[in-house]
Amino acid sequence: GLRALEQVSEEMPGLILLDMRMPVMNGWEFAREFRARHGRACPIVVVTAAENAQLRAAEVEAEGWLSKPFDLEDVLQLVGRFLADGSGARA
């Protein structure tokens, strides 16, 4: 999480795929700090094995979610939706 914050300060990505369980800085902490620094400059999609991925996404005001386990095709479709039109449509 800390390393990702450093990276986005140098170059803003088109989309952040956010795992909620990370060492050093978890997904909740990352999202809070990212929004404080950058607002909504980039959509966040929560990637989680939690029972209710939609709830986890709502907790951090993410624009979408992806439940684990997932197939590569799920990720490609999700990324394509967000990057193709920038609409931020829910996953």
Tab-separated table of N, CA and C in Angstrom:
chain	number	residue	atom	x	y	z
A	1	GLY	N	0.793	-1.197	0.000
A	1	GLY	CA	0.000	0.000	0.000
A	1	GLY	C	0.837	1.263	0.000
A	2	LEU	N	1.842	1.301	0.864
A	2	LEU	CA	2.707	2.492	0.910
A	2	LEU	C	3.449	2.682	-0.403
A	3	ARG	N	3.944	1.594	-0.930
A	3	ARG	CA	4.669	1.663	-2.208
A	3	ARG	C	3.743	2.115	-3.344
A	4	ALA	N	2.519	1.620	-3.328
A	4	ALA	CA	1.547	2.021	-4.346
A	4	ALA	C	1.248	3.511	-4.264
A	5	LEU	N	1.135	4.052	-3.063
A	5	LEU	CA	0.899	5.493	-2.914
A	5	LEU	C	2.050	6.304	-3.496
A	6	GLU	N	3.264	5.828	-3.309
A	6	GLU	CA	4.424	6.501	-3.898
A	6	GLU	C	4.337	6.467	-5.421
A	7	GLN	N	3.970	5.298	-5.965
A	7	GLN	CA	3.881	5.136	-7.420
A	7	GLN	C	2.818	6.045	-8.035
A	8	VAL	N	1.638	6.110	-7.415
A	8	VAL	CA	0.575	6.932	-8.005
A	8	VAL	C	0.897	8.416	-7.905
A	9	SER	N	1.745	8.790	-6.975
A	9	SER	CA	2.167	10.190	-6.894
A	9	SER	C	3.055	10.556	-8.071
A	10	GLU	N	3.774	9.567	-8.597
A	10	GLU	CA	4.643	9.788	-9.751
A	10	GLU	C	3.872	9.695	-11.065
A	11	GLU	N	2.953	8.740	-11.152
A	11	GLU	CA	2.160	8.559	-12.365
A	11	GLU	C	0.817	7.939	-12.000
A	12	MET	N	-0.263	8.654	-12.288
A	12	MET	CA	-1.604	8.198	-11.937
A	12	MET	C	-2.045	7.107	-12.917
A	13	PRO	N	-2.438	5.942	-12.403
A	13	PRO	CA	-2.927	4.876	-13.283
A	13	PRO	C	-4.358	5.176	-13.739
A	14	GLY	N	-4.835	4.398	-14.678
A	14	GLY	CA	-6.207	4.538	-15.137
A	14	GLY	C	-7.194	3.834	-14.230
A	15	LEU	N	-6.682	2.896	-13.422
A	15	LEU	CA	-7.529	2.074	-12.557
A	15	LEU	C	-6.661	1.455	-11.467
A	16	ILE	N	-7.197	1.359	-10.259
A	16	ILE	CA	-6.500	0.681	-9.162
A	16	ILE	C	-7.295	-0.562	-8.793
A	17	LEU	N	-6.639	-1.730	-8.865
A	17	LEU	CA	-7.206	-2.980	-8.372
A	17	LEU	C	-6.666	-3.145	-6.960
A	18	LEU	N	-7.532	-3.050	-5.975
A	18	LEU	CA	-7.127	-2.972	-4.574
A	18	LEU	C	-7.467	-4.229	-3.803
A	19	ASP	N	-6.431	-4.944	-3.370
A	19	ASP	CA	-6.612	-6.079	-2.466
A	19	ASP	C	-6.775	-5.500	-1.061
A	20	MET	N	-7.703	-6.000	-0.314
A	20	MET	CA	-7.973	-5.440	1.008
A	20	MET	C	-7.000	-5.930	2.073
A	21	ARG	N	-6.410	-7.084	1.876
A	21	ARG	CA	-5.493	-7.664	2.869
A	21	ARG	C	-4.067	-7.602	2.341
A	22	MET	N	-3.379	-6.525	2.663
A	22	MET	CA	-1.991	-6.328	2.256
A	22	MET	C	-1.157	-6.086	3.507
A	23	PRO	N	0.121	-6.450	3.450
A	23	PRO	CA	0.993	-6.154	4.594
A	23	PRO	C	1.300	-4.654	4.662
A	24	VAL	N	1.691	-4.182	5.795
A	24	VAL	CA	2.101	-2.806	6.074
A	24	VAL	C	0.909	-1.844	6.048
A	25	MET	N	0.207	-1.744	4.919
A	25	MET	CA	-0.947	-0.849	4.796
A	25	MET	C	-2.068	-1.634	4.117
A	26	ASN	N	-3.170	-1.881	4.824
A	26	ASN	CA	-4.249	-2.667	4.218
A	26	ASN	C	-5.065	-1.823	3.230
A	27	GLY	N	-6.021	-2.446	2.588
A	27	GLY	CA	-6.820	-1.771	1.581
A	27	GLY	C	-7.638	-0.610	2.100
A	28	TRP	N	-8.162	-0.735	3.307
A	28	TRP	CA	-8.939	0.353	3.899
A	28	TRP	C	-8.057	1.580	4.111
A	29	GLU	N	-6.864	1.343	4.656
A	29	GLU	CA	-5.926	2.443	4.896
A	29	GLU	C	-5.462	3.073	3.584
A	30	PHE	N	-5.171	2.224	2.600
A	30	PHE	CA	-4.744	2.741	1.304
A	30	PHE	C	-5.821	3.626	0.693
A	31	ALA	N	-7.040	3.129	0.642
A	31	ALA	CA	-8.135	3.882	0.020
A	31	ALA	C	-8.347	5.226	0.711
A	32	ARG	N	-8.324	5.221	2.032
A	32	ARG	CA	-8.502	6.463	2.791
A	32	ARG	C	-7.399	7.471	2.451
A	33	GLU	N	-6.166	7.009	2.430
A	33	GLU	CA	-5.039	7.895	2.135
A	33	GLU	C	-5.033	8.338	0.672
A	34	PHE	N	-5.359	7.430	-0.238
A	34	PHE	CA	-5.414	7.775	-1.657
A	34	PHE	C	-6.451	8.863	-1.895
A	35	ARG	N	-7.651	8.693	-1.333
A	35	ARG	CA	-8.722	9.690	-1.513
A	35	ARG	C	-8.331	11.031	-0.882
A	36	ALA	N	-7.660	11.001	0.263
A	36	ALA	CA	-7.227	12.247	0.914
A	36	ALA	C	-6.222	12.992	0.040
A	37	ARG	N	-5.351	12.262	-0.610
A	37	ARG	CA	-4.312	12.883	-1.439
A	37	ARG	C	-4.775	13.213	-2.853
A	38	HIS	N	-5.589	12.334	-3.434
A	38	HIS	CA	-5.884	12.443	-4.869
A	38	HIS	C	-7.368	12.523	-5.202
A	39	GLY	N	-8.224	12.479	-4.208
A	39	GLY	CA	-9.658	12.521	-4.472
A	39	GLY	C	-10.090	11.347	-5.329
A	40	ARG	N	-10.816	11.633	-6.361
A	40	ARG	CA	-11.315	10.589	-7.270
A	40	ARG	C	-10.582	10.636	-8.608
A	41	ALA	N	-9.293	10.900	-8.550
A	41	ALA	CA	-8.485	10.997	-9.770
A	41	ALA	C	-8.419	9.680	-10.526
A	42	CYS	N	-8.721	8.599	-9.850
A	42	CYS	CA	-8.626	7.271	-10.448
A	42	CYS	C	-9.654	6.359	-9.779
A	43	PRO	N	-10.373	5.549	-10.562
A	43	PRO	CA	-11.319	4.620	-9.933
A	43	PRO	C	-10.586	3.507	-9.182
A	44	ILE	N	-11.193	3.063	-8.100
A	44	ILE	CA	-10.676	1.947	-7.309
A	44	ILE	C	-11.661	0.788	-7.430
A	45	VAL	N	-11.138	-0.397	-7.699
A	45	VAL	CA	-11.927	-1.620	-7.716
A	45	VAL	C	-11.362	-2.538	-6.646
A	46	VAL	N	-12.185	-2.924	-5.700
A	46	VAL	CA	-11.780	-3.808	-4.612
A	46	VAL	C	-11.746	-5.242	-5.124
A	47	VAL	N	-10.654	-5.921	-4.815
A	47	VAL	CA	-10.489	-7.338	-5.144
A	47	VAL	C	-10.383	-8.068	-3.808
A	48	THR	N	-11.353	-8.939	-3.524
A	48	THR	CA	-11.383	-9.559	-2.197
A	48	THR	C	-12.012	-10.944	-2.210
A	49	ALA	N	-11.590	-11.747	-1.253
A	49	ALA	CA	-12.189	-13.059	-1.039
A	49	ALA	C	-13.274	-12.981	0.035
A	50	ALA	N	-13.537	-11.802	0.541
A	50	ALA	CA	-14.566	-11.626	1.570
A	50	ALA	C	-15.917	-12.102	1.051
A	51	GLU	N	-16.754	-12.519	1.965
A	51	GLU	CA	-18.066	-13.040	1.600
A	51	GLU	C	-18.890	-12.018	0.817
A	52	ASN	N	-18.803	-10.763	1.172
A	52	ASN	CA	-19.581	-9.732	0.503
A	52	ASN	C	-18.641	-8.671	-0.084
A	53	ALA	N	-18.180	-8.907	-1.295
A	53	ALA	CA	-17.248	-7.988	-1.947
A	53	ALA	C	-17.873	-6.615	-2.154
A	54	GLN	N	-19.154	-6.575	-2.453
A	54	GLN	CA	-19.834	-5.298	-2.672
A	54	GLN	C	-19.804	-4.446	-1.401
A	55	LEU	N	-19.983	-5.065	-0.255
A	55	LEU	CA	-19.925	-4.341	1.014
A	55	LEU	C	-18.523	-3.785	1.253
A	56	ARG	N	-17.495	-4.592	0.999
A	56	ARG	CA	-16.107	-4.122	1.162
A	56	ARG	C	-15.849	-2.922	0.254
A	57	ALA	N	-16.342	-2.978	-0.956
A	57	ALA	CA	-16.165	-1.857	-1.882
A	57	ALA	C	-16.872	-0.609	-1.362
A	58	ALA	N	-18.069	-0.779	-0.830
A	58	ALA	CA	-18.815	0.363	-0.291
A	58	ALA	C	-18.085	0.980	0.904
A	59	GLU	N	-17.425	0.159	1.701
A	59	GLU	CA	-16.702	0.655	2.873
A	59	GLU	C	-15.606	1.646	2.510
A	60	VAL	N	-15.016	1.483	1.329
A	60	VAL	CA	-13.927	2.379	0.911
A	60	VAL	C	-14.356	3.284	-0.249
A	61	GLU	N	-15.662	3.312	-0.523
A	61	GLU	CA	-16.221	4.132	-1.607
A	61	GLU	C	-15.563	3.829	-2.943
A	62	ALA	N	-15.325	2.535	-3.179
A	62	ALA	CA	-14.742	2.093	-4.444
A	62	ALA	C	-15.796	2.130	-5.545
A	63	GLU	N	-15.328	2.248	-6.765
A	63	GLU	CA	-16.233	2.298	-7.909
A	63	GLU	C	-16.664	0.913	-8.380
A	64	GLY	N	-16.027	-0.130	-7.879
A	64	GLY	CA	-16.394	-1.482	-8.288
A	64	GLY	C	-15.752	-2.519	-7.392
A	65	TRP	N	-16.029	-3.780	-7.697
A	65	TRP	CA	-15.487	-4.880	-6.918
A	65	TRP	C	-15.337	-6.110	-7.789
A	66	LEU	N	-14.459	-7.000	-7.352
A	66	LEU	CA	-14.226	-8.281	-8.017
A	66	LEU	C	-14.017	-9.309	-6.917
A	67	SER	N	-14.842	-10.339	-6.924
A	67	SER	CA	-14.755	-11.380	-5.898
A	67	SER	C	-13.737	-12.440	-6.283
A	68	LYS	N	-12.947	-12.856	-5.283
A	68	LYS	CA	-12.034	-13.983	-5.474
A	68	LYS	C	-12.790	-15.254	-5.119
A	69	PRO	N	-12.533	-16.357	-5.767
A	69	PRO	CA	-11.603	-16.498	-6.892
A	69	PRO	C	-12.233	-15.961	-8.170
A	70	PHE	N	-11.402	-15.597	-9.107
A	70	PHE	CA	-11.879	-15.086	-10.388
A	70	PHE	C	-10.994	-15.637	-11.496
A	71	ASP	N	-11.506	-15.562	-12.710
A	71	ASP	CA	-10.753	-15.973	-13.894
A	71	ASP	C	-10.092	-14.751	-14.496
A	72	LEU	N	-9.052	-14.972	-15.252
A	72	LEU	CA	-8.369	-13.877	-15.934
A	72	LEU	C	-9.355	-13.105	-16.808
A	73	GLU	N	-10.274	-13.794	-17.431
A	73	GLU	CA	-11.261	-13.135	-18.284
A	73	GLU	C	-12.112	-12.141	-17.491
A	74	ASP	N	-12.424	-12.468	-16.233
A	74	ASP	CA	-13.175	-11.547	-15.365
A	74	ASP	C	-12.406	-10.240	-15.180
A	75	VAL	N	-11.105	-10.362	-14.945
A	75	VAL	CA	-10.262	-9.181	-14.744
A	75	VAL	C	-10.189	-8.358	-16.023
A	76	LEU	N	-9.990	-9.020	-17.142
A	76	LEU	CA	-9.882	-8.309	-18.415
A	76	LEU	C	-11.169	-7.562	-18.756
A	77	GLN	N	-12.311	-8.184	-18.505
A	77	GLN	CA	-13.589	-7.516	-18.770
A	77	GLN	C	-13.777	-6.310	-17.854
A	78	LEU	N	-13.446	-6.487	-16.603
A	78	LEU	CA	-13.579	-5.397	-15.634
A	78	LEU	C	-12.694	-4.216	-16.023
A	79	VAL	N	-11.452	-4.482	-16.275
A	79	VAL	CA	-10.516	-3.424	-16.666
A	79	VAL	C	-10.986	-2.766	-17.956
A	80	GLY	N	-11.417	-3.550	-18.912
A	80	GLY	CA	-11.920	-3.001	-20.173
A	80	GLY	C	-13.095	-2.068	-19.968
A	81	ARG	N	-14.002	-2.435	-19.078
A	81	ARG	CA	-15.169	-1.575	-18.794
A	81	ARG	C	-14.752	-0.232	-18.228
A	82	PHE	N	-13.839	-0.248	-17.294
A	82	PHE	CA	-13.431	1.004	-16.642
A	82	PHE	C	-12.552	1.864	-17.545
A	83	LEU	N	-11.679	1.240	-18.294
A	83	LEU	CA	-10.741	2.024	-19.099
A	83	LEU	C	-11.315	2.412	-20.458
A	84	ALA	N	-12.292	1.679	-20.945
A	84	ALA	CA	-12.853	1.964	-22.272
A	84	ALA	C	-13.611	3.280	-22.309
A	85	ASP	N	-14.449	3.513	-21.295
A	85	ASP	CA	-15.281	4.714	-21.353
A	85	ASP	C	-15.133	5.628	-20.138
A	86	GLY	N	-14.407	5.166	-19.136
A	86	GLY	CA	-14.187	6.006	-17.956
A	86	GLY	C	-15.453	6.279	-17.163
A	87	SER	N	-16.477	5.465	-17.376
A	87	SER	CA	-17.770	5.730	-16.731
A	87	SER	C	-17.775	5.397	-15.248
A	88	GLY	N	-16.893	4.501	-14.811
A	88	GLY	CA	-16.905	4.098	-13.415
A	88	GLY	C	-18.088	3.226	-13.073
A	89	ALA	N	-18.655	2.538	-14.085
A	89	ALA	CA	-19.802	1.673	-13.850
A	89	ALA	C	-19.445	0.571	-12.869
A	90	ARG	N	-20.371	0.249	-11.994
A	90	ARG	CA	-20.135	-0.811	-11.006
A	90	ARG	C	-19.906	-2.142	-11.690
A	91	ALA	N	-19.034	-2.923	-11.088
A	91	ALA	CA	-18.710	-4.250	-11.628
A	91	ALA	C	-19.760	-5.254	-11.220
